[in-house]
Tab-separated table of C-alpha atoms and ligand atoms in Angstrom:
chain	number	residue	atom	x	y	z
A	1	MET	CA	-8.007	-87.904	23.763
A	2	LYS	CA	-9.109	-89.543	26.991
A	3	ALA	CA	-12.124	-89.219	29.250
A	4	LEU	CA	-11.234	-88.401	32.851
A	5	GLN	CA	-13.061	-90.006	35.761
A	6	ILE	CA	-14.521	-87.626	38.346
A	7	SER	CA	-16.522	-90.163	40.396
A	8	PRO	CA	-17.205	-93.932	40.162
A	9	HIS	CA	-19.643	-93.651	37.236
A	10	VAL	CA	-19.024	-90.133	35.919
A	11	TYR	CA	-16.414	-89.075	33.372
A	12	TRP	CA	-15.412	-85.631	32.124
A	13	VAL	CA	-15.614	-85.680	28.328
A	14	GLY	CA	-15.348	-81.960	27.635
A	15	ALA	CA	-12.909	-79.755	25.752
A	16	ILE	CA	-10.297	-77.166	26.677
A	17	ASP	CA	-10.300	-73.915	24.697
A	18	TRP	CA	-6.838	-72.557	25.473
A	19	ASN	CA	-7.127	-69.739	22.922
A	20	LEU	CA	-10.492	-68.110	23.696
A	21	ARG	CA	-9.908	-64.438	24.495
A	22	ASP	CA	-13.380	-62.946	24.018
A	23	PHE	CA	-16.615	-64.405	25.351
A	24	HIS	CA	-19.309	-62.031	24.104
A	25	GLY	CA	-17.418	-58.956	25.270
A	26	TYR	CA	-15.762	-60.520	28.318
A	27	ALA	CA	-11.945	-60.788	28.072
A	28	THR	CA	-11.239	-64.438	28.831
A	29	THR	CA	-7.516	-63.964	29.303
A	30	ARG	CA	-6.992	-67.482	30.612
A	31	GLY	CA	-9.176	-69.246	28.007
A	32	THR	CA	-11.977	-71.572	29.092
A	33	THR	CA	-13.253	-75.119	29.114
A	34	TYR	CA	-16.513	-76.521	27.809
A	35	ASN	CA	-17.241	-79.338	30.226
A	36	ALA	CA	-19.499	-82.238	29.266
A	37	TYR	CA	-20.027	-85.268	31.473
A	38	LEU	CA	-20.775	-88.893	30.715
A	39	VAL	CA	-22.642	-90.994	33.282
A	40	LEU	CA	-21.732	-94.611	32.656
A	41	GLY	CA	-24.502	-96.774	34.095
A	42	LYS	CA	-27.218	-99.033	32.761
A	43	LYS	CA	-28.460	-96.114	30.644
A	44	PRO	CA	-25.365	-94.165	29.559
A	45	THR	CA	-26.175	-90.462	29.731
A	46	LEU	CA	-24.382	-87.422	28.355
A	47	ILE	CA	-24.811	-84.202	30.338
A	48	ASP	CA	-24.357	-81.251	27.961
A	49	THR	CA	-22.174	-81.062	24.885
A	50	VAL	CA	-19.520	-78.523	23.851
A	51	LYS	CA	-19.029	-75.624	21.443
A	52	LYS	CA	-19.544	-76.917	17.904
A	53	ALA	CA	-15.883	-76.643	16.821
A	54	PHE	CA	-14.864	-78.818	19.777
A	55	TYR	CA	-17.156	-81.747	18.927
A	56	PRO	CA	-14.245	-83.929	17.678
A	57	GLU	CA	-12.481	-83.491	21.041
A	58	MET	CA	-15.606	-84.480	22.991
A	59	LEU	CA	-16.250	-87.432	20.674
A	60	SER	CA	-12.695	-88.672	21.048
A	61	ARG	CA	-12.945	-88.540	24.844
A	62	ILE	CA	-16.308	-90.367	24.810
A	63	LYS	CA	-14.878	-93.052	22.523
A	64	SER	CA	-12.079	-93.686	25.015
A	65	VAL	CA	-14.617	-95.196	27.450
A	66	ILE	CA	-17.712	-96.228	25.461
A	67	ASP	CA	-19.091	-96.745	21.983
A	68	PRO	CA	-21.020	-93.448	21.554
A	69	LYS	CA	-23.941	-95.377	20.039
A	70	GLN	CA	-24.564	-96.824	23.508
A	71	ILE	CA	-25.483	-93.380	24.848
A	72	GLU	CA	-29.206	-93.566	25.572
A	73	ILE	CA	-29.902	-90.123	27.005
A	74	ILE	CA	-28.602	-86.614	26.369
A	75	VAL	CA	-29.450	-83.800	28.788
A	76	SER	CA	-29.050	-80.197	27.628
A	77	ASN	CA	-28.931	-78.054	30.758
A	78	HIS	CA	-28.613	-74.766	28.860
A	79	ALA	CA	-29.284	-73.671	25.305
A	80	GLU	CA	-26.269	-71.424	24.808
A	81	MET	CA	-24.004	-72.444	21.969
A	82	ASP	CA	-20.908	-73.098	24.081
A	83	HIS	CA	-22.862	-76.065	25.515
A	84	SER	CA	-25.522	-76.848	22.919
A	85	GLY	CA	-23.451	-76.105	19.785
A	86	ALA	CA	-22.550	-79.760	19.282
A	87	LEU	CA	-25.956	-81.147	20.321
A	88	GLU	CA	-27.330	-81.657	16.821
A	89	GLN	CA	-24.217	-83.532	15.676
A	90	ALA	CA	-24.195	-85.622	18.863
A	91	VAL	CA	-27.841	-86.632	18.385
A	92	ALA	CA	-27.215	-87.500	14.744
A	93	ASP	CA	-24.189	-89.656	15.589
A	94	PHE	CA	-25.268	-91.268	18.892
A	95	GLU	CA	-29.010	-91.707	18.133
A	96	PRO	CA	-30.048	-91.513	21.819
A	97	SER	CA	-33.524	-92.662	22.786
A	98	ALA	CA	-34.263	-89.327	24.502
A	99	VAL	CA	-33.011	-85.740	24.719
A	100	TYR	CA	-34.078	-83.655	27.729
A	101	ALA	CA	-34.063	-79.917	28.481
A	102	SER	CA	-36.132	-77.504	30.570
A	103	ALA	CA	-39.348	-76.207	28.953
A	104	MET	CA	-37.576	-72.954	28.050
A	105	GLY	CA	-34.608	-75.015	26.895
A	106	VAL	CA	-36.847	-76.929	24.504
A	107	LYS	CA	-38.206	-73.640	23.139
A	108	ASN	CA	-34.756	-72.096	22.732
A	109	LEU	CA	-33.149	-75.209	21.239
A	110	ILE	CA	-35.957	-75.431	18.685
A	111	ALA	CA	-35.401	-71.756	17.768
A	112	GLN	CA	-31.657	-72.321	17.427
A	113	LEU	CA	-31.384	-75.762	15.861
A	114	HIS	CA	-34.751	-76.230	14.122
A	115	PRO	CA	-34.187	-79.892	15.000
A	116	SER	CA	-35.638	-82.951	13.352
A	117	PHE	CA	-35.431	-84.829	16.685
A	118	GLU	CA	-37.719	-84.526	19.711
A	119	ILE	CA	-36.574	-82.729	22.859
A	120	LYS	CA	-38.544	-83.592	26.002
A	121	ALA	CA	-39.219	-80.963	28.659
A	122	VAL	CA	-38.426	-81.607	32.319
A	123	LYS	CA	-39.061	-79.375	35.321
A	124	THR	CA	-37.827	-79.044	38.906
A	125	GLY	CA	-38.418	-82.315	40.760
A	126	ASP	CA	-38.683	-84.478	37.649
A	127	LYS	CA	-36.551	-87.611	37.744
A	128	ILE	CA	-35.135	-89.954	35.124
A	129	ASP	CA	-34.370	-93.550	36.058
A	130	LEU	CA	-30.908	-94.400	34.741
A	131	GLY	CA	-31.198	-98.037	35.864
A	132	ASP	CA	-28.627	-97.918	38.648
A	133	ASP	CA	-28.985	-94.268	39.632
A	134	THR	CA	-31.485	-91.439	39.285
A	135	LEU	CA	-31.015	-88.097	37.596
A	136	SER	CA	-33.212	-85.311	38.956
A	137	PHE	CA	-33.582	-81.744	37.749
A	138	VAL	CA	-33.569	-78.296	39.306
A	139	GLU	CA	-34.527	-75.390	37.050
A	140	ALA	CA	-32.317	-72.341	37.521
A	141	ARG	CA	-34.241	-69.730	35.552
A	142	MET	CA	-32.109	-66.658	34.706
A	143	LEU	CA	-28.934	-68.216	36.044
A	144	HIS	CA	-28.166	-66.956	33.586
A	145	TRP	CA	-30.691	-67.621	30.808
A	146	PRO	CA	-34.392	-68.498	31.146
A	147	ASP	CA	-33.613	-72.069	30.098
A	148	SER	CA	-30.787	-72.735	32.589
A	149	MET	CA	-31.136	-75.974	34.547
A	150	LEU	CA	-29.090	-78.184	36.863
A	151	ALA	CA	-29.047	-81.975	36.933
A	152	TYR	CA	-28.366	-84.034	40.041
A	153	LEU	CA	-27.111	-87.630	40.073
A	154	GLU	CA	-28.658	-88.769	43.310
A	155	LYS	CA	-26.776	-91.868	44.513
A	156	GLU	CA	-23.404	-90.632	43.356
A	157	ASN	CA	-24.197	-87.188	44.794
A	158	VAL	CA	-22.890	-85.205	41.813
A	159	LEU	CA	-24.527	-81.874	40.884
A	160	PHE	CA	-24.079	-80.778	37.265
A	161	THR	CA	-24.481	-77.023	37.386
A	162	ASN	CA	-23.786	-75.861	33.827
A	163	ASP	CA	-22.733	-72.157	33.929
A	164	VAL	CA	-23.458	-71.748	37.650
A	165	PHE	CA	-20.340	-72.067	39.855
A	166	GLY	CA	-18.077	-72.049	36.782
A	167	MET	CA	-15.247	-69.821	35.618
A	168	HIS	CA	-13.431	-69.101	32.393
A	169	LEU	CA	-10.178	-70.873	33.084
A	170	ALA	CA	-8.446	-73.229	30.673
A	171	THR	CA	-6.690	-75.760	32.851
A	172	SER	CA	-5.438	-79.308	32.457
A	173	LYS	CA	-5.982	-79.774	36.193
A	174	LEU	CA	-9.460	-81.185	36.540
A	175	PHE	CA	-10.140	-80.551	40.239
A	176	ASP	CA	-10.309	-77.593	42.621
A	177	ASP	CA	-7.558	-78.941	44.885
A	178	GLU	CA	-5.133	-79.167	41.942
A	179	ASN	CA	-5.557	-75.538	40.887
A	180	ASP	CA	-3.911	-72.415	42.312
A	181	GLU	CA	-6.397	-70.646	44.594
A	182	ASN	CA	-4.897	-67.231	43.803
A	183	ILE	CA	-5.734	-67.758	40.139
A	184	TRP	CA	-9.116	-69.395	40.511
A	185	MET	CA	-10.326	-66.829	43.025
A	186	GLN	CA	-9.615	-64.050	40.481
A	187	GLU	CA	-11.378	-65.965	37.742
A	188	ALA	CA	-14.369	-66.906	39.916
A	189	ARG	CA	-14.844	-63.228	40.808
A	190	LYS	CA	-14.475	-62.150	37.192
A	191	TYR	CA	-16.948	-64.778	35.985
A	192	TYR	CA	-19.541	-63.828	38.590
A	193	ALA	CA	-19.129	-60.102	37.863
A	194	ASN	CA	-19.428	-60.527	34.098
A	195	ILE	CA	-22.016	-63.310	33.806
A	196	ILE	CA	-24.052	-63.764	36.970
A	197	LEU	CA	-24.078	-60.316	38.639
A	198	PRO	CA	-27.353	-58.964	37.141
A	199	TYR	CA	-29.147	-61.996	38.579
A	200	SER	CA	-27.830	-61.675	42.134
A	201	ASP	CA	-31.321	-61.552	43.698
A	202	ILE	CA	-32.133	-64.789	41.889
A	203	VAL	CA	-28.839	-66.286	43.144
A	204	MET	CA	-29.904	-65.539	46.736
A	205	ARG	CA	-33.290	-67.227	46.212
A	206	PHE	CA	-31.663	-70.130	44.382
A	207	LEU	CA	-29.126	-70.771	47.156
A	208	ALA	CA	-31.953	-70.770	49.714
A	209	GLN	CA	-33.948	-73.186	47.546
A	210	VAL	CA	-30.981	-75.562	47.209
A	211	GLN	CA	-30.542	-75.489	50.991
A	212	GLN	CA	-34.269	-76.174	51.515
A	213	MET	CA	-34.049	-79.147	49.159
A	214	GLY	CA	-31.268	-80.543	51.351
A	215	LEU	CA	-28.840	-80.829	48.453
A	216	SER	CA	-25.317	-81.289	49.714
A	217	PRO	CA	-23.384	-82.528	46.701
A	218	LYS	CA	-20.107	-84.360	47.145
A	219	ILE	CA	-19.056	-83.051	43.754
A	220	ILE	CA	-20.122	-79.900	41.897
A	221	ALA	CA	-19.457	-80.250	38.195
A	222	PRO	CA	-19.876	-76.980	36.274
A	223	ASP	CA	-19.471	-76.530	32.524
A	224	HIS	CA	-16.576	-74.043	32.708
A	225	GLY	CA	-13.330	-74.352	34.635
A	226	PHE	CA	-12.697	-77.277	36.965
A	227	VAL	CA	-14.677	-79.756	39.068
A	228	TRP	CA	-15.242	-78.988	42.772
A	229	ARG	CA	-14.457	-82.147	44.783
A	230	LYS	CA	-12.388	-81.072	47.803
A	231	ASP	CA	-14.692	-78.355	49.043
A	232	PRO	CA	-17.763	-77.800	46.831
A	233	SER	CA	-19.264	-75.605	49.542
A	234	SER	CA	-16.512	-73.005	48.994
A	235	ILE	CA	-17.919	-71.797	45.675
A	236	VAL	CA	-21.495	-71.904	47.024
A	237	LYS	CA	-20.396	-69.695	49.937
A	238	LEU	CA	-18.578	-67.341	47.571
A	239	TYR	CA	-21.736	-66.969	45.470
A	240	GLY	CA	-23.611	-65.908	48.598
A	241	GLU	CA	-20.955	-63.257	49.274
A	242	PHE	CA	-20.818	-62.031	45.668
A	243	ALA	CA	-24.617	-61.855	45.421
A	244	ALA	CA	-24.847	-59.736	48.588
A	245	GLN	CA	-22.806	-56.996	46.828
A	246	LYS	CA	-21.745	-55.605	50.155
A	247	PRO	CA	-19.800	-52.384	49.495
A	248	THR	CA	-16.312	-51.834	50.929
A	249	ASN	CA	-14.251	-48.684	51.376
A	250	LYS	CA	-13.027	-48.871	47.787
A	251	ALA	CA	-13.585	-46.562	44.813
A	252	VAL	CA	-13.094	-47.317	41.146
A	253	ILE	CA	-12.241	-44.388	38.879
A	254	VAL	CA	-13.008	-45.259	35.268
A	255	TYR	CA	-11.911	-42.761	32.652
A	256	ASP	CA	-10.474	-42.039	29.259
A	257	THR	CA	-8.463	-39.035	28.216
A	258	MET	CA	-7.827	-37.132	24.976
A	259	TRP	CA	-4.938	-34.757	25.763
A	260	GLY	CA	-4.312	-35.752	29.390
A	261	SER	CA	-6.687	-33.324	31.156
A	262	THR	CA	-9.300	-35.862	32.278
A	263	GLU	CA	-6.443	-38.077	33.451
A	264	LYS	CA	-5.026	-35.245	35.596
A	265	MET	CA	-8.490	-34.810	37.118
A	266	ALA	CA	-8.753	-38.573	37.761
A	267	GLN	CA	-5.406	-38.593	39.551
A	268	ALA	CA	-6.343	-35.596	41.729
A	269	ILE	CA	-9.679	-37.251	42.653
A	270	ALA	CA	-7.752	-40.448	43.508
A	271	ASP	CA	-5.478	-38.417	45.753
A	272	GLY	CA	-8.466	-36.966	47.622
A	273	LEU	CA	-9.961	-40.417	48.117
A	274	ARG	CA	-6.661	-41.806	49.417
A	275	GLN	CA	-6.194	-38.903	51.822
A	276	ASN	CA	-9.467	-39.926	53.454
A	277	GLY	CA	-8.507	-43.593	53.611
A	278	THR	CA	-10.429	-44.995	50.639
A	279	THR	CA	-8.727	-47.628	48.490
A	280	VAL	CA	-8.631	-46.510	44.861
A	281	GLN	CA	-8.483	-48.439	41.615
A	282	LEU	CA	-7.681	-46.074	38.740
A	283	MET	CA	-8.752	-47.600	35.424
A	284	SER	CA	-7.913	-45.881	32.159
A	285	MET	CA	-9.874	-47.348	29.279
A	286	HIS	CA	-6.662	-47.051	27.272
A	287	ALA	CA	-5.199	-49.727	29.524
A	288	CYS	CA	-8.102	-51.700	31.010
A	289	HIS	CA	-10.800	-53.958	29.642
A	290	ARG	CA	-14.479	-53.414	30.417
A	291	SER	CA	-14.685	-56.881	31.981
A	292	ASP	CA	-11.933	-55.972	34.455
A	293	VAL	CA	-13.782	-52.769	35.391
A	294	ILE	CA	-16.903	-54.663	36.492
A	295	THR	CA	-14.707	-57.184	38.323
A	296	GLU	CA	-13.109	-54.371	40.331
A	297	LEU	CA	-16.566	-52.930	41.015
A	298	LEU	CA	-17.795	-56.207	42.538
A	299	ASP	CA	-16.646	-55.235	46.058
A	300	ALA	CA	-16.439	-51.450	45.531
A	301	GLY	CA	-18.618	-48.818	47.172
A	302	ALA	CA	-18.038	-45.948	44.749
A	303	ILE	CA	-17.579	-45.272	41.059
A	304	LEU	CA	-16.263	-42.091	39.476
A	305	VAL	CA	-16.541	-41.781	35.736
A	306	GLY	CA	-14.414	-39.360	33.729
A	307	THR	CA	-14.739	-38.516	30.073
A	308	PRO	CA	-13.441	-35.943	27.628
A	309	VAL	CA	-15.970	-34.470	25.193
A	310	LEU	CA	-15.548	-35.417	21.553
A	311	ASN	CA	-17.897	-34.122	18.854
A	312	SER	CA	-20.463	-33.091	21.485
A	313	ASN	CA	-20.519	-36.582	22.932
A	314	ILE	CA	-18.702	-38.656	25.509
A	315	TYR	CA	-15.571	-40.531	24.478
A	316	PRO	CA	-16.299	-43.774	22.560
A	317	ALA	CA	-14.465	-46.003	25.025
A	318	MET	CA	-16.546	-44.491	27.850
A	319	ALA	CA	-19.785	-45.164	25.968
A	320	ASP	CA	-18.632	-48.756	25.588
A	321	VAL	CA	-17.862	-49.346	29.257
A	322	LEU	CA	-20.972	-47.496	30.506
A	323	CYS	CA	-23.222	-49.538	28.211
A	324	TYR	CA	-21.580	-52.736	29.511
A	325	LEU	CA	-21.834	-51.697	33.177
A	326	LYS	CA	-25.487	-50.681	32.797
A	327	GLY	CA	-26.399	-54.182	31.663
A	328	LEU	CA	-24.646	-55.782	34.637
A	329	LYS	CA	-26.709	-53.792	37.178
A	330	LYS	CA	-24.149	-53.484	39.983
A	331	LYS	CA	-25.892	-52.388	43.182
A	332	ASN	CA	-24.807	-50.372	46.224
A	333	LEU	CA	-22.627	-47.754	44.522
A	334	ILE	CA	-22.325	-44.043	45.112
A	335	GLY	CA	-20.595	-41.894	42.533
A	336	ALA	CA	-20.086	-38.854	40.354
A	337	ALA	CA	-18.950	-37.816	36.875
A	338	PHE	CA	-16.110	-35.557	35.800
A	339	GLY	CA	-14.206	-34.589	32.685
A	340	SER	CA	-12.597	-32.022	30.438
A	341	TYR	CA	-14.302	-30.227	27.543
A	342	GLY	CA	-13.509	-27.449	25.086
A	343	TRP	CA	-16.747	-25.603	24.390
A	344	ASN	CA	-19.616	-27.937	25.340
A	345	GLY	CA	-19.595	-29.581	28.778
A	346	ALA	CA	-23.156	-30.934	28.553
A	347	PRO	CA	-22.104	-34.497	27.626
A	348	ILE	CA	-20.322	-34.778	30.999
A	349	ASP	CA	-23.642	-33.960	32.712
A	350	GLY	CA	-25.042	-36.733	30.529
A	351	VAL	CA	-22.728	-39.175	32.325
A	352	THR	CA	-24.327	-38.188	35.663
A	353	LYS	CA	-27.698	-39.072	34.130
A	354	MET	CA	-26.340	-42.392	32.873
A	355	LEU	CA	-25.008	-43.203	36.345
A	356	GLU	CA	-28.417	-42.377	37.828
A	357	GLU	CA	-30.055	-44.701	35.327
A	358	MET	CA	-27.626	-47.413	36.479
A	359	GLY	CA	-28.880	-46.965	40.041
A	360	VAL	CA	-25.748	-45.164	41.304
A	361	GLU	CA	-26.449	-42.744	44.155
A	362	ILE	CA	-25.028	-39.417	42.916
A	363	VAL	CA	-23.110	-37.482	45.570
A	364	SER	CA	-22.168	-34.430	43.503
A	365	GLN	CA	-23.008	-32.729	40.252
A	366	ALA	CA	-20.504	-33.389	37.435
A	367	LEU	CA	-17.132	-31.685	37.842
A	368	LYS	CA	-16.319	-30.098	34.483
A	369	CYS	CA	-13.046	-28.508	33.421
A	370	CYS	CA	-12.651	-26.235	30.385
A	371	PHE	CA	-9.602	-27.590	28.577
A	372	VAL	CA	-6.637	-28.024	30.966
A	373	PRO	CA	-7.075	-28.119	34.773
A	374	ASP	CA	-5.282	-25.390	36.743
A	375	GLU	CA	-4.354	-25.639	40.427
A	376	ASN	CA	-7.823	-24.456	41.467
A	377	MET	CA	-9.504	-27.168	39.388
A	378	LEU	CA	-7.148	-29.852	40.708
A	379	THR	CA	-8.037	-28.775	44.245
A	380	GLN	CA	-11.726	-29.131	43.359
A	381	CYS	CA	-10.975	-32.634	42.055
A	382	GLU	CA	-9.207	-33.508	45.292
A	383	GLU	CA	-12.205	-32.166	47.235
A	384	LEU	CA	-14.527	-34.319	45.139
A	385	GLY	CA	-12.425	-37.350	46.082
A	386	LYS	CA	-12.634	-36.418	49.757
A	387	LEU	CA	-16.410	-35.902	49.510
A	388	VAL	CA	-16.965	-39.313	47.911
A	389	SER	CA	-14.755	-40.894	50.575
A	390	GLN	CA	-16.733	-39.168	53.329
A	391	LYS	CA	-20.114	-40.203	51.855
A	392	LEU	CA	-18.867	-43.753	51.478
A	393	ALA	CA	-17.682	-43.859	55.088
A	394	GLU	CA	-21.150	-42.604	56.210
A	395	LYS	CA	-22.799	-45.348	54.166
A	396	LEU	CA	-20.551	-48.056	55.559
A	397	ASN	CA	-21.064	-47.030	59.183
B	1	FEO	FE1	-21.492	-71.166	29.197
B	1	FEO	FE2	-24.452	-69.437	29.133
B	1	FEO	O1	-23.018	-70.392	28.455
């Protein structure tokens, strides 16, 4: 397998994981890449490694341009196993003179690898002389782990951003301008919603910091997806928009159903929302994945959550998606709960409480239906949809 050149002295030596379909709970329907980069200068330097199982692919690509023993420096920008999984093997085989990570990276790599080799800590502003270029570091704490860091190759103007500005997209096309924008835009949104969203305030501060530092990279090289060469500023701009979490006139109805009653309620609520001009995305957890729900919520202004009651509890699939959404901390949502029950409607009120705990502004108490909705109940559902639409319009104006 061959290394691919991305700039005069930088080669992509990563791996493509065409078959990955689950990244800790996130449905990676288009697979992913684990990008590693080799800077070929006076001091050959490897930026990140790959997931452990993909080490042979990375090694083969490195060998296509250099004897791996010539690698003097390895930088580990992030201690998550999709990037650091092959680090131990790489150090054993290449015997570099130094391995660098952020201070938190050193701590986390020690806890993961229990290494016999030394890892040196670097911080924002630190520089390493590579002989014919300089590598400097920018810590990116909580984007998305405490150890996350970026590395910047100064003369060549390449910013290695690890998880930041990436996407889970397996592609043989290495650059932004070679990939279909309709596809990458979907995957960029999905990646932000599922990985970066809880840290949106930090993203805002980070983007301001990068601007203050005057960084204007010619190439942005993330560790997932492709390399941004035509217009690196496009993904930076998108991050600013995603992080703002500006609501639109769109509602997402997330529900599951046992015998069809909660589904009938969901459809009547959707009808009420549409009548008042709100765009609706109806998402049955029979048909949709939790990671697609949060992606749809990225630009939404309202969430309605419907659940049947099973064994005095909410439906298992609803517990799953609510737990997932809670962790991702989407802001700027209004909402309400609804659902069908047989003899104990209290768990549906519990969903209202869960939404409150997620920071959702509740616009109505839970709408509960005993068994099967009649015309009167369906009218109440429609009215709930209209109410949410009205409250959303007030918020947007
Ligand atoms: Fe791509 Fe946080 O790992």
